Short mmCIF file of C-alpha atoms in Angstrom, two decimals:
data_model
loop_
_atom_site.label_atom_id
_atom_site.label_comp_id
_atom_site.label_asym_id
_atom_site.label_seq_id
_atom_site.Cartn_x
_atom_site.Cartn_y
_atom_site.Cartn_z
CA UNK K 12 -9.83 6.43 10.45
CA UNK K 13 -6.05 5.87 12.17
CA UNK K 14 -4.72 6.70 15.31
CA UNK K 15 -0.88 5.80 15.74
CA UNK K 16 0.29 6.51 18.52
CA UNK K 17 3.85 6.15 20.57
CA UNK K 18 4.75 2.71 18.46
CA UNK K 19 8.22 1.50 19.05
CA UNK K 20 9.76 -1.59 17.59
CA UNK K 21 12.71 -3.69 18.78
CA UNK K 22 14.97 -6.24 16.06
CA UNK K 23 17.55 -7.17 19.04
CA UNK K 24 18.94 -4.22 20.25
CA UNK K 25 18.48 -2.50 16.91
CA UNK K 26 15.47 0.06 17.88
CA UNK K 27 13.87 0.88 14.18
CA UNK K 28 10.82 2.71 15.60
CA UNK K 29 11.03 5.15 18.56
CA UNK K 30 7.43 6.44 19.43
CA UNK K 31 6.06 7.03 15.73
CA UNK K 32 2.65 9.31 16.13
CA UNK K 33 0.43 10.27 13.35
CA UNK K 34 -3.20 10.34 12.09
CA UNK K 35 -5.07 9.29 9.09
CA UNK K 36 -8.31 10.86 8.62
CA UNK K 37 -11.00 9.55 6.46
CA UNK K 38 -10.46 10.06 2.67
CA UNK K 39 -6.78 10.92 3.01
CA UNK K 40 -4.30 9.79 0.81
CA UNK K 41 -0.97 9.53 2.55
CA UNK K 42 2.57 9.30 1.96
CA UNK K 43 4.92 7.58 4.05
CA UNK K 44 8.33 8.21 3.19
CA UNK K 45 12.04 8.08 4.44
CA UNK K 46 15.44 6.01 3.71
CA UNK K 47 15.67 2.54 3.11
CA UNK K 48 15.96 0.72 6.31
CA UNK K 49 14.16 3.89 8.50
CA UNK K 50 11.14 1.50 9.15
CA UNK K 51 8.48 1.93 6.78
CA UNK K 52 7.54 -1.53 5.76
CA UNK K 53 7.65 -2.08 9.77
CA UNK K 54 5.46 0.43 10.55
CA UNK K 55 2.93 -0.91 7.91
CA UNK K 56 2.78 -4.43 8.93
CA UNK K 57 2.41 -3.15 12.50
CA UNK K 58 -0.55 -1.61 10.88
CA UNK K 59 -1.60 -4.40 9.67
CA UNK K 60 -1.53 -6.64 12.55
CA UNK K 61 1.55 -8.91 10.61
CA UNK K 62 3.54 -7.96 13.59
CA UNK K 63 3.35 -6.67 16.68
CA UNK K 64 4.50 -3.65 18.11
CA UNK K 65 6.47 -3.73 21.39
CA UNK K 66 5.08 -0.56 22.34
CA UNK K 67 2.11 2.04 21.53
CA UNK K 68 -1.47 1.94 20.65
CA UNK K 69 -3.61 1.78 16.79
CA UNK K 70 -6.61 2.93 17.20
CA UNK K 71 -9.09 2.26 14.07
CA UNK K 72 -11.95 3.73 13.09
CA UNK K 73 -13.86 0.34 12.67
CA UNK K 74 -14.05 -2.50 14.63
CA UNK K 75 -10.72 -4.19 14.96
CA UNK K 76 -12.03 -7.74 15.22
CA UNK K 77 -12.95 -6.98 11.21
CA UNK K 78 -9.85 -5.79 10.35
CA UNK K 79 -9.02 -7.98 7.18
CA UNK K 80 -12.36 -6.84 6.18
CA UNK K 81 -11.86 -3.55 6.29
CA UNK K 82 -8.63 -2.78 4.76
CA UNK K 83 -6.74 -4.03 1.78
CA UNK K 84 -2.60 -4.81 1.76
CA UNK K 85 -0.57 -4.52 -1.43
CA UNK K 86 2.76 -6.20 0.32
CA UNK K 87 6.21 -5.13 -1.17
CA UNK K 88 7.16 -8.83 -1.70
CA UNK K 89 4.16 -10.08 -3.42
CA UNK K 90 5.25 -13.24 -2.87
CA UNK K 91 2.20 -16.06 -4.35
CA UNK K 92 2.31 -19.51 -4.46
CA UNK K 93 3.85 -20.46 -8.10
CA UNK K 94 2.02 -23.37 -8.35
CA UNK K 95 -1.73 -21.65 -8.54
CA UNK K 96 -2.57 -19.96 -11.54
CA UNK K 97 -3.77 -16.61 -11.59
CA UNK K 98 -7.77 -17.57 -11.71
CA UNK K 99 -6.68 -19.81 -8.68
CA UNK K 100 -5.68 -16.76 -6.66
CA UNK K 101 -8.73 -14.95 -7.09
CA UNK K 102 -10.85 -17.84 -6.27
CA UNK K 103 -9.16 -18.35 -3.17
CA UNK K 104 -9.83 -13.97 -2.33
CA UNK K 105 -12.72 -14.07 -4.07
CA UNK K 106 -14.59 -17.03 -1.41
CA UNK K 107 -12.83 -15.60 1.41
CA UNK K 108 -14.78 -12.25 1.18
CA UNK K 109 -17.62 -13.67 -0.66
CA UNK K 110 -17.64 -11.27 -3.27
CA UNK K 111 -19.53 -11.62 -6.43
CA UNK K 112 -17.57 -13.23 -9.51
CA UNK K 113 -18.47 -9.78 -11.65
CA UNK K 114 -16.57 -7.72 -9.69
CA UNK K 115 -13.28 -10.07 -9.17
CA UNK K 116 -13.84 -10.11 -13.83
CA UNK K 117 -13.68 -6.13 -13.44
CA UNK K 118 -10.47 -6.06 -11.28
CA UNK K 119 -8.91 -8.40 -14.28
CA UNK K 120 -9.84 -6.16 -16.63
CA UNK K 121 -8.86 -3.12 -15.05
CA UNK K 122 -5.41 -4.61 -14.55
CA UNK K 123 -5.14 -6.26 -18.21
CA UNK K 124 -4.89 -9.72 -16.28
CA UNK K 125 -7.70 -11.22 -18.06
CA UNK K 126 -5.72 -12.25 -20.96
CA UNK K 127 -3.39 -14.54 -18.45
CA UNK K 128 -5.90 -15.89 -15.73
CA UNK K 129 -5.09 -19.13 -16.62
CA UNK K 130 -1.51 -18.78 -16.58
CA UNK K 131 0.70 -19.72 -13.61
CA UNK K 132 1.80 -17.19 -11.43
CA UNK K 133 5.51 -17.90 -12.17
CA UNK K 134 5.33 -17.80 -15.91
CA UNK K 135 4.24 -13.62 -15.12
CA UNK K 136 6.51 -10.73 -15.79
CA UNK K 137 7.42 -9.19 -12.94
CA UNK K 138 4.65 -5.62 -13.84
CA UNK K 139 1.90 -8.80 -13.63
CA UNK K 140 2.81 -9.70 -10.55
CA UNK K 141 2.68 -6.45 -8.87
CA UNK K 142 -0.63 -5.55 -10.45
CA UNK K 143 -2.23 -8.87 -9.05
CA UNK K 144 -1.29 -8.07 -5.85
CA UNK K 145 -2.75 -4.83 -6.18
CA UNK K 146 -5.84 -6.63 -7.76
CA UNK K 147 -6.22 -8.91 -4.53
CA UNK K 148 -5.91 -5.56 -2.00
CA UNK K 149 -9.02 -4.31 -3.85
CA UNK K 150 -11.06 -7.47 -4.00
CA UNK K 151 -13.29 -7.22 -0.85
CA UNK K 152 -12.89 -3.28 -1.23
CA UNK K 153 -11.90 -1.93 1.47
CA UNK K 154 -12.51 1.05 3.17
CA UNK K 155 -8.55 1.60 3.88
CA UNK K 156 -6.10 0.71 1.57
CA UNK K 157 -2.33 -0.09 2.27
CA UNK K 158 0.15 0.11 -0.41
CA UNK K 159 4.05 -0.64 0.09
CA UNK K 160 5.85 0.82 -2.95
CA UNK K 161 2.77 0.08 -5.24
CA UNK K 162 4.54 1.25 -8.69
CA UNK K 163 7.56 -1.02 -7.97
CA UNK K 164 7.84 -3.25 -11.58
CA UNK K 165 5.38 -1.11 -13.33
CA UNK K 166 6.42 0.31 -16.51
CA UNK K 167 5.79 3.92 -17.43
CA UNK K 168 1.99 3.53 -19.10
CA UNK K 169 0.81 1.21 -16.43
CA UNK K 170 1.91 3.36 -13.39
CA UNK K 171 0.58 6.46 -15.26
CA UNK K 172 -2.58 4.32 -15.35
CA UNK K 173 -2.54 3.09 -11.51
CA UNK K 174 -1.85 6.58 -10.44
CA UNK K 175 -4.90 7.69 -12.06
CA UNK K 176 -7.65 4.53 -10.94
CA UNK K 177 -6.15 5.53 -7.45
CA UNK K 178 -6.87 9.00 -7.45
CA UNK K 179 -10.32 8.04 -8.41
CA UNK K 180 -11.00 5.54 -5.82
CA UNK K 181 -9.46 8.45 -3.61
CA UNK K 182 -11.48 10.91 -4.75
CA UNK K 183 -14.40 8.55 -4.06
CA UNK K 184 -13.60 8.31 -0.52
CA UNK K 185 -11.35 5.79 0.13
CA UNK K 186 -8.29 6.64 2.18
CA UNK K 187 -5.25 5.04 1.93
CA UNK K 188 -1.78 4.63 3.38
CA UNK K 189 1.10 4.74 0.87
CA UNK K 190 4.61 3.75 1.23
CA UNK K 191 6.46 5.76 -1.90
CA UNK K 192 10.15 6.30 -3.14
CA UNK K 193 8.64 8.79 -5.93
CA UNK K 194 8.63 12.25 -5.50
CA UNK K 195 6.25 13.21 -8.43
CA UNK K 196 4.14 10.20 -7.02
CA UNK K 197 3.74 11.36 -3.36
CA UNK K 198 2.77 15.24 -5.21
CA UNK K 199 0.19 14.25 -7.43
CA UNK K 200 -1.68 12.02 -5.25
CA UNK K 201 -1.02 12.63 -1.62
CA UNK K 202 -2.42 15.37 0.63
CA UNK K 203 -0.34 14.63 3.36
CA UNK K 204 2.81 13.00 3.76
CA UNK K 205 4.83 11.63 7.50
CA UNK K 206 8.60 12.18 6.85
CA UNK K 207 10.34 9.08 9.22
CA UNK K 208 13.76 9.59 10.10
CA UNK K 209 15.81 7.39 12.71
CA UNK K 210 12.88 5.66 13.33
CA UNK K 211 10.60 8.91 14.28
CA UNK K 212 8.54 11.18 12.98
CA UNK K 213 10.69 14.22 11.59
CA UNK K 214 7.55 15.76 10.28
CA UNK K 215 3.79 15.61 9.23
CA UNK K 216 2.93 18.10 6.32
CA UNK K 217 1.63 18.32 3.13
CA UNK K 218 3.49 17.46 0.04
CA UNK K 219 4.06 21.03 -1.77
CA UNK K 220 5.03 22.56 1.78
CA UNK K 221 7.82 19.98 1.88
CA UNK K 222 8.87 20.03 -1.53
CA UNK K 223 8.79 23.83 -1.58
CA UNK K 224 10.78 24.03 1.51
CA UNK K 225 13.23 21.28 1.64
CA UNK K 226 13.43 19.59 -1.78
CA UNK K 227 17.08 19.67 -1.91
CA UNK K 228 17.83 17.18 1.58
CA UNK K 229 14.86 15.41 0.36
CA UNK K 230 16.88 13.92 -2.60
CA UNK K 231 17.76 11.12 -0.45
CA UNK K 232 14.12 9.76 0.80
CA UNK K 233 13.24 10.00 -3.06
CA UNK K 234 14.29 8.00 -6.48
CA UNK K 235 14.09 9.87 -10.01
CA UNK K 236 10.94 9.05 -11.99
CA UNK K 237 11.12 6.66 -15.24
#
């Protein structure tokens, strides 16, 4: 599905990736953890063809000229225009990738956004905003899906909830890439998980190998659950 391979990224002379390698096979769900500041959100929108690397290769497993096509982007900002109103946003998604209004009424239902679709964005609570953004990765649904610290705003039923539509959609087929600062998070839905560390891989493994063998120095990649 992924290929990374060798990327390196320059901010002046502040090097934040160093020849990051690692694969994502179809129907994975991975983890990507480390400190704040190590490089994650980087490495994503290098991913994502937001920014360019200034070395390495991506190699997909779908044609690259479809990319926004093919994969889906919950962004850790999440920042929307606050002058469109919900039902404007997923207009706008929803006549991009020409999907059928049925399925963009689904997504607001799943997210318990129907009640506010014709709300403006800025008059949402913060948990609103993240689950539109998650609505609009999902909208054309893609066959890889990106998430940058996807429970960030959530409260406690509604990322018990999220946790458990993902694992479905996971468990469906989809893969996806996950950017996580839980550590119960990364264990109950990840089957693999690429540790960065001054801006390099320190390891690929699976979640209970690392928590079995290393959960104490892991405290700092991690935050405590709610």
């Amino acid at each position: 599905m992924l290929q990374v391979k060798n990327i390196t990224k320059k901010y002046g002379k502040k090097e934040v990736l160093r020849g990051v390698t690692f694969t994502v096979e179809k129907g994975d769900f991975l983890a990507i953890i480390g400190k704040n500041g190590v490089g994650k959100t980087t490495l994503v929108n290098i991913i994502c063809k937001l920014l360019k690397q200034d070395g390495g290769t991506i190699s997909y497993g779908f044609d690259e000229k479809k990319i926004y096509n093919k994969i889906g982007v919950q962004t850790q900002s999440g920042d929307f225009d606050d002058r469109l109103k919900v039902q404007d946003m997923c207009k706008l998604w929803k006549k991009i990738y020409k999907v059928e209004q049925k399925k963009v009424d689904e997504l607001l239902e799943r997210f318990e956004l129907t009640d506010v679709k014709k709300q403006y964005i800025k008059t949402l609570s913060g948990g609103q905003k993240q689950k539109l953004n998650i609505l609009l990765s999902l909208i054309n649904d893609p066959d890889l899906l990106i998430l940058d610290e996807l429970t960030t705003s959530l409260d406690a039923i509604s990322r018990h909830e999220m946790r458990k539509y993902l694992k479905m959609l996971n468990n469906q087929g989809k893969t996806i890439i996950m950017i996580s600062h839980y550590m119960d998070e990364v264990e109950e839905l990840c089957n693999k998980v690429v540790v960065l560390k001054d801006g390099k891989v320190e390891q690929t493994t699976t979640p209970q190998e690392l928590l079995g063998s290393r959960y104490g120095s892991l405290q700092e990649y991690f935050v405590e659950s709610v």
